[in-house]
Amino acid sequence: MNAREWLRTLVAFDTTSRNSNLGMIEAIRDALAAQGVASELTYAPEGGKANLFATLPAHDGAVQGGIILSGHTDVVPVDGQDWDSDPFCLTEKDGRLYGRGTADMKGYIAVALALVPEFLALKRAKPLHLAFSYDEEVGCLGAPVMLEALKRRGLRAEGCVVGEPTGMRVVVAHKGMNLYRCRVHGKAAHSSLTPRGCNAIEYAARLICRVRDLADEFRSRGPYDDCFDVPFTTMGTNLIAGGIAVNTIPDACEFSYEFRNLPGMSPDEIQGRIEAYIQDDLLPRMRRDHDAARIEIEAMPAAVPSLEASERDAVTRLARALTGDRGTAKVSYGTEGGQFQNAGIPAVICGPGHIEQAHRADEFIEIAQLDACEAFLRRLAGSLAG
């Protein structure tokens, strides 16, 4: 199948993150097996989803080294979006291919799969690897499972190209994403007896304001990196719940906050400032109202480490040489690139399509972008032939 045919096949699988991706993964596994390529599947804890990792060995059978082509198989929901066509049926119009996941990022996967026969026919001195993950859209949950399996196998790679939509530009950095759930526990009382209670909502509000104060500090004082569209670390509280009645002092309040840190800024240090405020200021004040008051903070698994590729890394130099892109592009959204980097595999982001088309109704990818990606991956494979 060519790239367009593969993309039609992949889009037809509704791999919204709440669903299983096994149908799509198994179709890819079977297609690779028919070409003599074995795949390793690593499953999510509940078993309903899987990653796929496959190696196209070098001409001498070597499987170590080489380059990983990485993409995620899950997509975001279409609920409430007004589409002009069926989001799970590839539709062509005016040089564009419409469908959920066309840009983010089944287009890249389709191109890689379409080129497998060419890759296999090429006498490569180094292997080429395919890495397709689950649950990237809900916090990059699948890639760590796959990377741990690679570590156990002792498989090493020289670099990774994550094919998120960049318009085929080379993106060398992105922010980290860190998400926390906070539960504030006070003491309920009738609102006419306010001094006998401990108002969890009000103390949660103080902590939320502290998060905002830190956000304002980063905005006004930095550090800054002007290569990002938002050049500083951001923070915010985006979800809150608490209270049962207007005449009852609430004994519980729960909220979630996130921060997206610039590469080089320690997430632990940022979170440490929040926890220091809780221990040194907020809890002592709460316990003057109620000695059993407490605050619980839970780090959510949907944490994405930042990425900052080195210009000295072989994969960065290779991507720049193959694309001719010498600019410094950095993005605020997260990818699995930081996870590969933390596992000792240098990574860059370079893929077809544009992030502006992702996640929206009538998501599309330009056919010209698929063609550019094909040319890029052909040159990449050719570079492995020495």
XYZ file of C-alpha atoms in Angstrom:
386
model
C 0.000 0.000 0.000
C 1.119 3.545 -0.644
C 1.025 6.268 2.023
C -2.460 7.431 1.120
C -3.838 3.897 1.263
C -2.162 3.302 4.586
C -3.568 6.560 5.928
C -7.071 5.549 4.843
C -6.631 2.273 6.716
C -5.279 3.908 9.879
C -7.901 6.672 10.037
C -10.657 4.043 9.848
C -9.576 2.741 13.251
C -11.236 4.827 15.973
C -8.263 4.943 18.308
C -9.587 7.767 20.477
C -7.611 7.429 23.707
C -10.617 6.094 25.643
C -10.773 3.166 23.190
C -8.484 0.217 22.548
C -5.860 0.605 19.838
C -5.318 -3.133 19.425
C -7.121 -3.380 16.089
C -4.754 -0.859 14.540
C -1.658 -2.256 16.240
C -2.457 -5.813 15.179
C -3.100 -4.714 11.584
C 0.332 -3.078 11.511
C 1.921 -6.136 13.143
C 0.377 -8.451 10.558
C 1.385 -6.230 7.631
C 4.979 -6.147 8.874
C 5.007 -9.894 9.502
C 3.910 -10.481 5.890
C 7.130 -8.705 4.885
C 9.262 -10.758 7.248
C 9.494 -8.117 9.984
C 8.775 -9.253 13.543
C 7.162 -6.899 16.048
C 7.263 -6.764 19.827
C 4.032 -5.665 21.492
C 4.100 -4.239 25.008
C 0.726 -3.937 26.663
C -0.905 -1.391 28.940
C -1.489 -2.660 32.509
C -5.166 -3.345 31.812
C -4.259 -5.160 28.581
C -6.566 -3.277 26.229
C -3.856 -1.264 24.483
C -0.379 -1.936 23.184
C 2.773 -0.377 21.818
C 4.510 -1.858 18.792
C 8.270 -1.905 18.268
C 9.779 -3.419 15.151
C 13.343 -3.503 13.862
C 14.402 -3.640 10.237
C 17.895 -5.058 10.737
C 21.004 -3.884 8.925
C 22.115 -5.959 5.933
C 24.405 -7.978 8.211
C 21.574 -8.676 10.684
C 22.643 -6.069 13.248
C 19.843 -4.660 15.383
C 21.821 -2.282 17.597
C 22.173 1.387 16.771
C 20.341 3.061 13.931
C 17.370 5.409 14.059
C 13.894 5.054 15.593
C 10.846 6.455 13.792
C 8.368 7.184 16.564
C 4.651 7.911 16.388
C 1.581 7.568 18.592
C -1.498 5.653 17.523
C -4.153 7.346 19.677
C -6.190 10.391 18.697
C -8.333 12.942 20.537
C -12.154 12.733 20.613
C -14.460 14.190 17.988
C -17.300 14.669 20.500
C -19.120 17.972 20.021
C -17.143 18.895 16.914
C -18.976 19.846 13.723
C -17.263 17.887 10.943
C -18.120 18.309 7.250
C -17.189 14.663 6.620
C -16.944 11.393 8.532
C -13.882 11.856 10.790
C -13.022 8.157 10.527
C -13.229 7.975 6.739
C -10.393 9.615 4.823
C -11.766 12.334 2.546
C -9.765 14.119 -0.139
C -10.510 17.687 -1.209
C -8.387 20.413 -2.792
C -5.052 18.738 -2.107
C -5.919 17.906 1.485
C -6.772 14.651 3.244
C -9.362 15.047 5.993
C -9.898 12.727 8.967
C -9.160 12.411 12.663
C -5.459 11.822 13.182
C -4.369 12.744 9.656
C -2.051 15.435 11.027
C -1.636 14.146 14.577
C -0.103 11.780 13.723
C -1.268 8.914 11.554
C 0.094 10.664 8.473
C 3.664 10.086 9.657
C 2.955 6.468 10.578
C 1.336 5.889 7.173
C 4.379 7.202 5.331
C 6.763 5.080 7.419
C 4.712 1.918 6.805
C 4.366 2.605 3.082
C 8.144 2.838 2.758
C 8.940 -0.402 4.601
C 9.365 -2.390 1.337
C 11.866 0.211 0.100
C 13.647 0.214 3.457
C 13.979 -3.564 3.350
C 15.336 -3.523 -0.199
C 18.008 -0.984 0.735
C 21.360 -2.412 1.781
C 21.616 -0.571 5.077
C 24.692 -0.576 7.283
C 22.486 0.281 10.294
C 19.022 -0.819 11.389
C 15.852 1.220 11.241
C 13.264 0.884 14.010
C 9.536 1.616 14.148
C 8.026 2.618 17.508
C 4.260 3.158 17.689
C 2.788 3.934 21.102
C -0.556 4.150 22.883
C -2.020 6.949 25.047
C 0.255 9.807 24.062
C -2.699 12.194 24.015
C -3.545 11.544 27.667
C -0.079 12.033 29.098
C 2.454 9.994 27.095
C 1.590 6.863 29.086
C 2.591 4.211 26.555
C 6.121 5.203 25.574
C 7.657 4.539 29.026
C 6.317 0.964 28.916
C 7.959 0.433 25.521
C 11.208 2.087 26.565
C 11.445 -0.084 29.669
C 11.062 -3.173 27.477
C 13.847 -1.941 25.196
C 16.049 -1.387 28.225
C 15.449 -4.952 29.404
C 16.383 -6.234 25.963
C 19.510 -4.095 25.921
C 18.548 -2.553 22.593
C 20.242 0.764 21.866
C 19.588 3.330 19.160
C 21.594 6.345 18.045
C 18.596 8.639 17.786
C 14.867 9.029 17.381
C 12.748 11.124 15.019
C 9.338 11.771 16.580
C 6.954 12.557 13.735
C 4.624 15.037 15.420
C 3.294 17.639 12.969
C 5.941 20.330 12.487
C 5.487 21.151 8.805
C 8.661 19.059 8.287
C 10.681 21.591 10.246
C 13.197 20.317 12.791
C 11.958 21.050 16.322
C 14.711 20.757 18.902
C 12.906 21.521 22.155
C 9.568 21.515 23.919
C 8.351 22.319 27.392
C 7.619 19.776 30.071
C 4.085 19.244 31.352
C 3.411 18.476 35.012
C -0.060 17.853 36.432
C -1.048 17.613 40.100
C -4.277 16.914 41.955
C -4.701 18.649 45.312
C -7.218 17.693 48.000
C -7.808 20.117 50.865
C -9.491 18.659 53.966
C -11.034 20.977 56.538
C -14.020 20.636 58.870
C -17.710 21.007 58.071
C -20.046 23.192 60.117
C -23.244 25.176 59.715
C -22.413 28.484 58.080
C -23.916 30.322 61.066
C -21.175 28.756 63.195
C -18.234 29.710 61.009
C -15.557 29.678 63.778
C -16.343 26.007 64.458
C -15.419 24.911 60.935
C -12.416 24.979 58.663
C -13.373 26.132 55.182
C -11.602 23.888 52.671
C -12.608 26.026 49.690
C -11.142 29.186 51.181
C -7.826 27.510 51.995
C -7.775 25.894 48.560
C -8.270 29.385 47.151
C -5.186 30.597 49.018
C -3.152 27.795 47.469
C -4.574 28.489 44.021
C -3.555 32.126 44.421
C -0.048 30.961 45.339
C 0.088 28.996 42.078
C -0.989 32.136 40.240
C 1.623 34.217 42.079
C 4.344 31.848 40.881
C 2.944 32.022 37.344
C 3.079 35.817 37.490
C 6.645 35.668 38.779
C 7.794 33.479 35.882
C 6.045 35.781 33.446
C 7.591 38.956 34.840
C 11.034 37.709 35.851
C 11.706 34.687 33.639
C 13.811 32.821 32.859
C 12.935 33.340 29.210
C 13.569 31.526 25.962
C 12.348 33.612 23.040
C 12.423 30.641 20.675
C 9.149 29.503 22.291
C 5.851 31.136 21.323
C 5.242 31.519 25.084
C 8.808 32.225 26.235
C 8.437 31.476 29.951
C 7.201 28.723 32.268
C 3.422 28.788 32.679
C 1.212 27.614 35.540
C -2.520 27.453 36.095
C -5.471 25.884 37.915
C -8.003 24.590 35.441
C -10.339 22.309 37.404
C -11.967 22.642 40.850
C -14.784 21.064 42.874
C -15.998 21.550 46.447
C -18.906 22.285 48.727
C -22.364 20.723 49.162
C -24.649 23.651 50.089
C -24.553 27.416 50.397
C -25.174 27.237 54.155
C -22.555 24.568 54.931
C -18.864 25.221 55.505
C -17.161 22.796 53.119
C -14.884 20.169 54.594
C -13.296 19.239 51.263
C -12.136 20.904 48.089
C -10.278 19.297 45.191
C -8.553 21.021 42.311
C -5.959 20.285 39.655
C -3.145 22.514 38.514
C -0.439 22.177 35.914
C 2.773 23.847 34.919
C 4.717 23.707 31.696
C 8.357 24.268 32.408
C 11.053 25.466 30.082
C 13.820 22.943 29.440
C 16.492 23.418 32.072
C 14.001 24.366 34.791
C 13.577 21.643 37.384
C 9.943 20.545 37.850
C 10.860 19.304 41.318
C 12.093 22.751 42.326
C 8.908 24.410 41.086
C 6.715 21.903 42.896
C 8.954 22.235 45.947
C 8.057 25.925 46.202
C 4.363 25.053 46.270
C 4.838 22.388 48.915
C 7.003 24.688 51.026
C 4.172 27.234 51.071
C 1.791 24.515 52.207
C 4.014 23.299 55.032
C 5.347 26.651 56.235
C 2.296 28.852 55.864
C -0.987 27.276 54.832
C -1.186 24.185 57.041
C -0.286 26.030 60.268
C -3.084 28.514 59.549
C -5.555 25.746 58.777
C -4.703 23.866 61.953
C -5.502 26.864 64.068
C -9.067 26.303 62.837
C -8.974 22.489 62.969
C -6.031 20.477 64.249
C -6.763 17.538 61.915
C -6.802 19.646 58.740
C -4.613 18.323 55.971
C -3.636 18.836 52.337
C -2.833 15.974 49.971
C -1.045 16.452 46.658
C -0.893 13.704 44.059
C 1.367 13.856 41.025
C -0.645 12.607 38.070
C 0.872 10.055 35.668
C 0.239 12.427 32.752
C 3.635 14.069 33.182
C 5.732 14.820 30.125
C 9.426 15.643 30.498
C 10.800 18.536 28.499
C 13.034 18.023 25.492
C 16.141 19.958 24.566
C 18.102 18.346 21.774
C 21.790 19.035 21.440
C 23.008 20.383 18.134
C 25.918 17.984 18.569
C 23.694 14.898 18.588
C 23.995 12.826 15.433
C 20.227 12.694 14.955
C 19.941 16.503 15.138
C 22.703 16.953 12.597
C 21.142 14.299 10.378
C 17.654 15.842 10.489
C 19.063 19.265 9.658
C 21.121 17.884 6.799
C 18.146 16.018 5.317
C 15.688 18.911 5.601
C 18.042 21.850 5.074
C 16.381 23.481 8.112
C 18.910 25.505 10.120
C 16.427 27.494 12.197
C 15.819 27.038 15.902
C 12.251 25.848 16.393
C 10.811 25.108 19.850
C 7.203 24.335 20.816
C 5.099 24.601 23.946
C 3.184 21.352 23.459
C 4.635 18.099 24.750
C 5.739 14.966 22.899
C 7.357 11.640 23.690
C 10.712 13.097 22.659
C 11.684 13.955 26.226
C 10.998 10.375 27.300
C 13.299 8.994 24.608
C 15.949 11.544 25.593
C 15.690 10.581 29.263
C 16.135 6.941 28.222
C 19.454 7.845 26.619
C 18.159 8.073 23.028
C 18.665 11.579 21.546
C 15.503 12.826 19.853
C 14.230 15.537 17.539
C 10.694 16.304 16.384
C 10.028 16.383 12.642
C 6.851 15.304 10.903
C 4.263 16.180 8.259
C 1.297 18.469 8.825
C 0.805 21.390 11.157
C -0.218 21.460 14.806
C -2.813 24.133 13.984
C -4.832 21.458 12.156
C -4.622 18.928 15.002
C -7.434 18.266 17.506
C -9.938 20.422 15.598
C -12.991 19.597 13.505
C -12.075 18.802 9.898
C -8.498 17.928 10.816
C -6.444 17.558 7.651
C -3.018 17.050 6.225
C -1.841 18.423 2.901
C -0.832 15.785 0.370
C 2.292 17.871 -0.278
C 3.273 17.343 3.371
C 3.015 13.567 2.996
C 5.164 13.803 -0.123
C 7.765 15.867 1.755
C 7.796 13.324 4.572
C 8.302 10.482 2.079
C 11.287 12.271 0.606
C 12.722 12.923 4.067
C 12.376 9.317 5.240
C 13.850 7.988 1.981
C 16.894 10.194 2.486
C 17.091 9.150 6.142
C 17.098 5.464 5.220
C 19.645 6.165 2.518
C 21.927 7.787 5.083
C 21.900 4.512 7.038
C 23.293 2.802 3.967
C 26.398 4.919 4.415
